[in-house]
C-alpha cells in the first residue's frame, strides 16, 4: 500500500458512510514447568512465551482445558486429531489420548511470530493457562503486525475513513493497541485561535502503518468557532477529524482525532567486530 507524502484531511459529517507455510523456526525445548515431572500441575498458570522456543505443559486428559493467548485472532496448527475450539483469543482443548500434542499458535494473517506448545495429557484437574509475551515492547510490535492485514485489505483513503469511523463509534480497529496517555507535553501540535487542545489525558491507538492521537478541543471564547482540520497539520499527519461537533459554541467540547504515519519497526542489529581492532 503506497502512502501519499502530503496531508489528507478528512471531515466526518455523518455516520452514514459505508461500514466498513508457518515459518521455519528452530524450536528448542524449554524445561518443563515446576511440578510437571512428578505428574502434578505446575504452580504458575501463566507462561512467558519466547517465540521459537517450545514450552512443555501438562494438561487434563478427558477434560476441557482453556488456553488464553496474547493474539487477537489466533490460528492453530497442531499434530493431533484433537482440534482446539477457538473463541476470540482463547483456545479450548480436550485431549482424548495420552500422546503429546504439539501446537503452533499464530495471529491470523501474520506468520512471523509463532508460539510453540507441547501439551502432555495427564490425570489432573482441568487447567486454565495464560500465555504472555516476554516484554511490553514485544507485545506492542506483535499487535502492530496484527493490524497490518486490516490496514492493507482496502484502499488507503477507505482505511483512513473506516479508521476514523470506528473511533467515533467507540471501537478499536482490528489489531490496534489502545493506550491511555498521561503526559505533560502534547504528542501533536494543534493551534487555532479561540480553541484549546488537550491531549495530556488522551488516548493513543497503535496500528502497523498508522497511529492515532485522541484528544479534546474546547471553545474558550463567547462566540461560535468552526474547527479547522488544517489546525493540526504537521509532519506525518495523514488525516484529522473532530466529533461530535465541528462548529463549537461557547464552552463546547469535541474529541479530536489526529492520524499519523507510524514509524517503521526497527529490525535487531547484529554488531560486526572490526578486523582492525579497537582504535581507541
GROMACS .gro file of C-alpha atoms in nm:
model
  280
    1UNK     CA    1   0.000   0.000   0.000
    2UNK     CA    2   0.154   0.329  -0.112
    3UNK     CA    3   0.109   0.622   0.123
    4UNK     CA    4   0.096   0.976  -0.018
    5UNK     CA    5   0.354   1.221   0.111
    6UNK     CA    6   0.109   1.509   0.152
    7UNK     CA    7  -0.151   1.550   0.428
    8UNK     CA    8  -0.501   1.426   0.368
    9UNK     CA    9  -0.770   1.586   0.586
   10UNK     CA   10  -1.100   1.408   0.642
   11UNK     CA   11  -1.407   1.569   0.798
   12UNK     CA   12  -1.669   1.330   0.941
   13UNK     CA   13  -2.013   1.483   0.897
   14UNK     CA   14  -2.232   1.176   0.947
   15UNK     CA   15  -2.218   0.808   1.025
   16UNK     CA   16  -2.399   0.708   0.709
   17UNK     CA   17  -2.072   0.620   0.529
   18UNK     CA   18  -2.003   0.263   0.428
   19UNK     CA   19  -1.912   0.046   0.727
   20UNK     CA   20  -1.693  -0.062   0.687
   21UNK     CA   21   0.352  -2.233   0.545
   22UNK     CA   22   0.416  -2.138   0.923
   23UNK     CA   23   0.772  -2.002   0.905
   24UNK     CA   24   1.050  -2.247   0.967
   25UNK     CA   25   1.158  -2.180   1.324
   26UNK     CA   26   1.436  -2.365   1.500
   27UNK     CA   27   1.247  -2.453   1.816
   28UNK     CA   28   1.432  -2.584   2.115
   29UNK     CA   29   1.251  -2.740   2.405
   30UNK     CA   30   1.230  -2.541   2.724
   31UNK     CA   31   1.243  -2.732   3.054
   32UNK     CA   32   0.906  -2.848   3.187
   33UNK     CA   33   0.729  -2.625   3.435
   34UNK     CA   34   0.788  -2.682   3.804
   35UNK     CA   35   0.589  -2.979   3.924
   36UNK     CA   36   0.538  -3.133   3.579
   37UNK     CA   37   0.799  -3.404   3.632
   38UNK     CA   38   0.600  -3.578   3.906
   39UNK     CA   39   0.270  -3.555   3.720
   40UNK     CA   40   0.139  -3.262   3.922
   41UNK     CA   41   0.018  -2.939   3.761
   42UNK     CA   42   0.269  -2.652   3.779
   43UNK     CA   43   0.230  -2.389   4.045
   44UNK     CA   44   0.200  -2.100   3.797
   45UNK     CA   45  -0.069  -2.093   3.530
   46UNK     CA   46   0.090  -1.801   3.343
   47UNK     CA   47   0.362  -1.882   3.091
   48UNK     CA   48   0.601  -1.624   2.948
   49UNK     CA   49   0.645  -1.743   2.591
   50UNK     CA   50   0.956  -1.694   2.378
   51UNK     CA   51   0.874  -1.720   2.005
   52UNK     CA   52   1.055  -2.022   1.860
   53UNK     CA   53   1.102  -2.192   2.199
   54UNK     CA   54   0.882  -2.491   2.277
   55UNK     CA   55   0.712  -2.500   2.619
   56UNK     CA   56   0.605  -2.834   2.767
   57UNK     CA   57   0.276  -2.804   2.957
   58UNK     CA   58   0.076  -3.069   3.148
   59UNK     CA   59  -0.298  -3.057   3.076
   60UNK     CA   60  -0.601  -3.255   3.187
   61UNK     CA   61  -0.692  -3.564   2.986
   62UNK     CA   62  -1.062  -3.622   2.902
   63UNK     CA   63  -1.145  -3.274   3.032
   64UNK     CA   64  -1.163  -2.929   2.878
   65UNK     CA   65  -0.855  -2.708   2.914
   66UNK     CA   66  -0.852  -2.335   2.848
   67UNK     CA   67  -0.551  -2.157   2.692
   68UNK     CA   68  -0.558  -1.776   2.681
   69UNK     CA   69  -0.334  -1.642   2.403
   70UNK     CA   70  -0.186  -1.292   2.352
   71UNK     CA   71  -0.327  -1.282   1.997
   72UNK     CA   72  -0.645  -1.101   1.894
   73UNK     CA   73  -0.743  -1.365   1.637
   74UNK     CA   74  -0.532  -1.679   1.687
   75UNK     CA   75  -0.497  -1.970   1.449
   76UNK     CA   76  -0.363  -2.313   1.546
   77UNK     CA   77  -0.168  -2.581   1.362
   78UNK     CA   78  -0.142  -2.899   1.566
   79UNK     CA   79  -0.003  -3.252   1.543
   80UNK     CA   80  -0.312  -3.431   1.673
   81UNK     CA   81  -0.658  -3.525   1.556
   82UNK     CA   82  -0.788  -3.322   1.850
   83UNK     CA   83  -0.867  -2.976   1.712
   84UNK     CA   84  -0.890  -2.690   1.962
   85UNK     CA   85  -1.202  -2.476   1.963
   86UNK     CA   86  -1.119  -2.107   1.921
   87UNK     CA   87  -1.328  -1.832   2.082
   88UNK     CA   88  -1.187  -1.482   2.041
   89UNK     CA   89  -0.832  -1.508   2.184
   90UNK     CA   90  -0.896  -1.829   2.382
   91UNK     CA   91  -0.837  -2.195   2.288
   92UNK     CA   92  -1.035  -2.484   2.438
   93UNK     CA   93  -0.893  -2.834   2.401
   94UNK     CA   94  -0.993  -3.174   2.545
   95UNK     CA   95  -0.729  -3.447   2.488
   96UNK     CA   96  -0.867  -3.799   2.449
   97UNK     CA   97  -0.534  -3.984   2.446
   98UNK     CA   98  -0.211  -3.969   2.644
   99UNK     CA   99   0.001  -3.891   2.338
  100UNK     CA  100   0.162  -3.542   2.349
  101UNK     CA  101   0.000  -3.270   2.138
  102UNK     CA  102   0.217  -3.010   1.967
  103UNK     CA  103   0.061  -2.672   1.885
  104UNK     CA  104   0.188  -2.374   1.685
  105UNK     CA  105  -0.021  -2.065   1.762
  106UNK     CA  106  -0.004  -1.757   1.537
  107UNK     CA  107  -0.202  -1.439   1.468
  108UNK     CA  108  -0.437  -1.485   1.172
  109UNK     CA  109  -0.275  -1.348   0.858
  110UNK     CA  110   0.061  -1.293   1.030
  111UNK     CA  111   0.304  -1.585   1.041
  112UNK     CA  112   0.618  -1.404   1.158
  113UNK     CA  113   0.561  -1.492   1.528
  114UNK     CA  114   0.465  -1.844   1.632
  115UNK     CA  115   0.421  -1.971   1.989
  116UNK     CA  116   0.504  -2.339   2.034
  117UNK     CA  117   0.343  -2.564   2.298
  118UNK     CA  118   0.366  -2.936   2.370
  119UNK     CA  119   0.065  -3.047   2.576
  120UNK     CA  120   0.112  -3.355   2.797
  121UNK     CA  121  -0.230  -3.507   2.878
  122UNK     CA  122  -0.235  -3.628   3.240
  123UNK     CA  123  -0.490  -3.725   3.502
  124UNK     CA  124  -0.503  -3.382   3.666
  125UNK     CA  125  -0.785  -3.128   3.706
  126UNK     CA  126  -0.877  -2.908   3.408
  127UNK     CA  127  -0.636  -2.619   3.359
  128UNK     CA  128  -0.652  -2.257   3.253
  129UNK     CA  129  -0.320  -2.137   3.112
  130UNK     CA  130  -0.242  -1.776   3.016
  131UNK     CA  131   0.028  -1.723   2.754
  132UNK     CA  132   0.212  -1.389   2.765
  133UNK     CA  133   0.495  -1.237   2.563
  134UNK     CA  134   0.830  -1.151   2.725
  135UNK     CA  135   0.808  -0.770   2.714
  136UNK     CA  136   0.573  -0.478   2.657
  137UNK     CA  137   0.786  -0.382   2.355
  138UNK     CA  138   0.744  -0.730   2.206
  139UNK     CA  139   0.367  -0.721   2.267
  140UNK     CA  140   0.341  -0.380   2.102
  141UNK     CA  141   0.536  -0.498   1.797
  142UNK     CA  142   0.317  -0.808   1.772
  143UNK     CA  143  -0.003  -0.603   1.786
  144UNK     CA  144   0.133  -0.369   1.520
  145UNK     CA  145   0.187  -0.671   1.295
  146UNK     CA  146  -0.169  -0.786   1.372
  147UNK     CA  147  -0.310  -0.456   1.239
  148UNK     CA  148  -0.129  -0.492   0.906
  149UNK     CA  149  -0.387  -0.720   0.732
  150UNK     CA  150  -0.677  -0.487   0.822
  151UNK     CA  151  -0.494  -0.175   0.704
  152UNK     CA  152  -0.390  -0.334   0.373
  153UNK     CA  153  -0.721  -0.507   0.296
  154UNK     CA  154  -0.868  -0.186   0.150
  155UNK     CA  155  -0.757   0.126  -0.039
  156UNK     CA  156  -0.565   0.382   0.165
  157UNK     CA  157  -0.836   0.652   0.173
  158UNK     CA  158  -1.100   0.395   0.274
  159UNK     CA  159  -0.870   0.267   0.551
  160UNK     CA  160  -0.849   0.622   0.690
  161UNK     CA  161  -1.225   0.673   0.667
  162UNK     CA  162  -1.305   0.340   0.834
  163UNK     CA  163  -1.041   0.402   1.100
  164UNK     CA  164  -1.197   0.736   1.195
  165UNK     CA  165  -1.549   0.596   1.177
  166UNK     CA  166  -1.465   0.316   1.422
  167UNK     CA  167  -1.311   0.566   1.662
  168UNK     CA  168  -1.626   0.780   1.650
  169UNK     CA  169  -1.832   0.470   1.730
  170UNK     CA  170  -1.610   0.399   2.032
  171UNK     CA  171  -1.448   0.092   1.874
  172UNK     CA  172  -1.085  -0.015   1.845
  173UNK     CA  173  -0.988  -0.119   1.487
  174UNK     CA  174  -0.873  -0.481   1.440
  175UNK     CA  175  -0.518  -0.535   1.562
  176UNK     CA  176  -0.483  -0.185   1.711
  177UNK     CA  177  -0.347  -0.137   2.063
  178UNK     CA  178  -0.525   0.123   2.280
  179UNK     CA  179  -0.301   0.312   2.524
  180UNK     CA  180  -0.424   0.565   2.780
  181UNK     CA  181  -0.198   0.871   2.784
  182UNK     CA  182  -0.095   1.079   3.083
  183UNK     CA  183   0.171   1.330   2.981
  184UNK     CA  184   0.280   1.689   3.029
  185UNK     CA  185   0.376   1.755   2.666
  186UNK     CA  186   0.121   1.716   2.386
  187UNK     CA  187   0.216   1.445   2.132
  188UNK     CA  188   0.077   1.659   1.847
  189UNK     CA  189   0.065   2.033   1.782
  190UNK     CA  190  -0.282   2.176   1.715
  191UNK     CA  191  -0.327   2.554   1.709
  192UNK     CA  192  -0.637   2.760   1.625
  193UNK     CA  193  -0.731   3.099   1.775
  194UNK     CA  194  -1.008   3.068   2.037
  195UNK     CA  195  -0.976   2.688   2.069
  196UNK     CA  196  -0.782   2.497   2.334
  197UNK     CA  197  -0.647   2.149   2.259
  198UNK     CA  198  -0.571   1.896   2.533
  199UNK     CA  199  -0.401   1.562   2.460
  200UNK     CA  200  -0.248   1.521   2.807
  201UNK     CA  201  -0.535   1.299   2.928
  202UNK     CA  202  -0.598   1.146   2.586
  203UNK     CA  203  -0.552   0.814   2.413
  204UNK     CA  204  -0.316   0.664   2.159
  205UNK     CA  205  -0.403   0.382   1.920
  206UNK     CA  206  -0.112   0.199   1.760
  207UNK     CA  207  -0.153   0.014   1.431
  208UNK     CA  208   0.100  -0.111   1.177
  209UNK     CA  209   0.133   0.176   0.929
  210UNK     CA  210  -0.079   0.425   1.125
  211UNK     CA  211  -0.123   0.560   1.476
  212UNK     CA  212  -0.394   0.788   1.616
  213UNK     CA  213  -0.374   1.053   1.887
  214UNK     CA  214  -0.711   1.126   2.053
  215UNK     CA  215  -0.759   1.447   2.250
  216UNK     CA  216  -1.017   1.714   2.329
  217UNK     CA  217  -1.081   2.053   2.165
  218UNK     CA  218  -1.264   2.322   2.369
  219UNK     CA  219  -1.410   2.656   2.263
  220UNK     CA  220  -1.281   2.902   2.525
  221UNK     CA  221  -1.450   3.209   2.372
  222UNK     CA  222  -1.804   3.351   2.392
  223UNK     CA  223  -1.869   3.303   2.020
  224UNK     CA  224  -1.912   3.011   1.781
  225UNK     CA  225  -1.596   2.879   1.613
  226UNK     CA  226  -1.565   2.630   1.327
  227UNK     CA  227  -1.291   2.374   1.391
  228UNK     CA  228  -1.045   2.360   1.101
  229UNK     CA  229  -0.873   2.027   1.036
  230UNK     CA  230  -0.570   2.213   0.900
  231UNK     CA  231  -0.506   2.347   1.251
  232UNK     CA  232  -0.349   2.008   1.334
  233UNK     CA  233  -0.135   1.983   1.018
  234UNK     CA  234   0.217   1.860   1.072
  235UNK     CA  235   0.485   1.617   0.961
  236UNK     CA  236   0.345   1.266   0.915
  237UNK     CA  237  -0.018   1.374   0.971
  238UNK     CA  238  -0.245   1.200   0.720
  239UNK     CA  239  -0.597   1.268   0.849
  240UNK     CA  240  -0.773   1.487   1.108
  241UNK     CA  241  -1.134   1.479   1.231
  242UNK     CA  242  -1.347   1.603   1.521
  243UNK     CA  243  -1.663   1.454   1.676
  244UNK     CA  244  -1.945   1.509   1.764
  245UNK     CA  245  -1.923   1.878   1.666
  246UNK     CA  246  -1.707   2.077   1.429
  247UNK     CA  247  -1.899   2.403   1.484
  248UNK     CA  248  -1.832   2.469   1.852
  249UNK     CA  249  -2.046   2.711   2.053
  250UNK     CA  250  -1.907   2.884   2.362
  251UNK     CA  251  -1.782   2.616   2.604
  252UNK     CA  252  -1.848   2.327   2.363
  253UNK     CA  253  -1.612   2.028   2.358
  254UNK     CA  254  -1.538   1.763   2.096
  255UNK     CA  255  -1.298   1.478   2.059
  256UNK     CA  256  -1.027   1.538   1.801
  257UNK     CA  257  -0.851   1.254   1.614
  258UNK     CA  258  -0.510   1.304   1.454
  259UNK     CA  259  -0.390   1.016   1.235
  260UNK     CA  260  -0.015   0.991   1.177
  261UNK     CA  261   0.211   0.759   0.985
  262UNK     CA  262   0.362   0.503   1.220
  263UNK     CA  263   0.740   0.483   1.243
  264UNK     CA  264   0.870   0.160   1.086
  265UNK     CA  265   0.967  -0.123   1.316
  266UNK     CA  266   1.342  -0.141   1.373
  267UNK     CA  267   1.492  -0.479   1.299
  268UNK     CA  268   1.750  -0.607   1.551
  269UNK     CA  269   2.105  -0.511   1.451
  270UNK     CA  270   2.393  -0.755   1.499
  271UNK     CA  271   2.724  -0.579   1.554
  272UNK     CA  272   3.017  -0.688   1.336
  273UNK     CA  273   3.357  -0.667   1.504
  274UNK     CA  274   3.612  -0.467   1.306
  275UNK     CA  275   3.911  -0.653   1.164
  276UNK     CA  276   4.125  -0.352   1.255
  277UNK     CA  277   4.054  -0.389   1.622
  278UNK     CA  278   3.980  -0.112   1.870
  279UNK     CA  279   4.147   0.212   1.761
  280UNK     CA  280   4.073   0.397   2.084
   0.00000   0.00000   0.00000
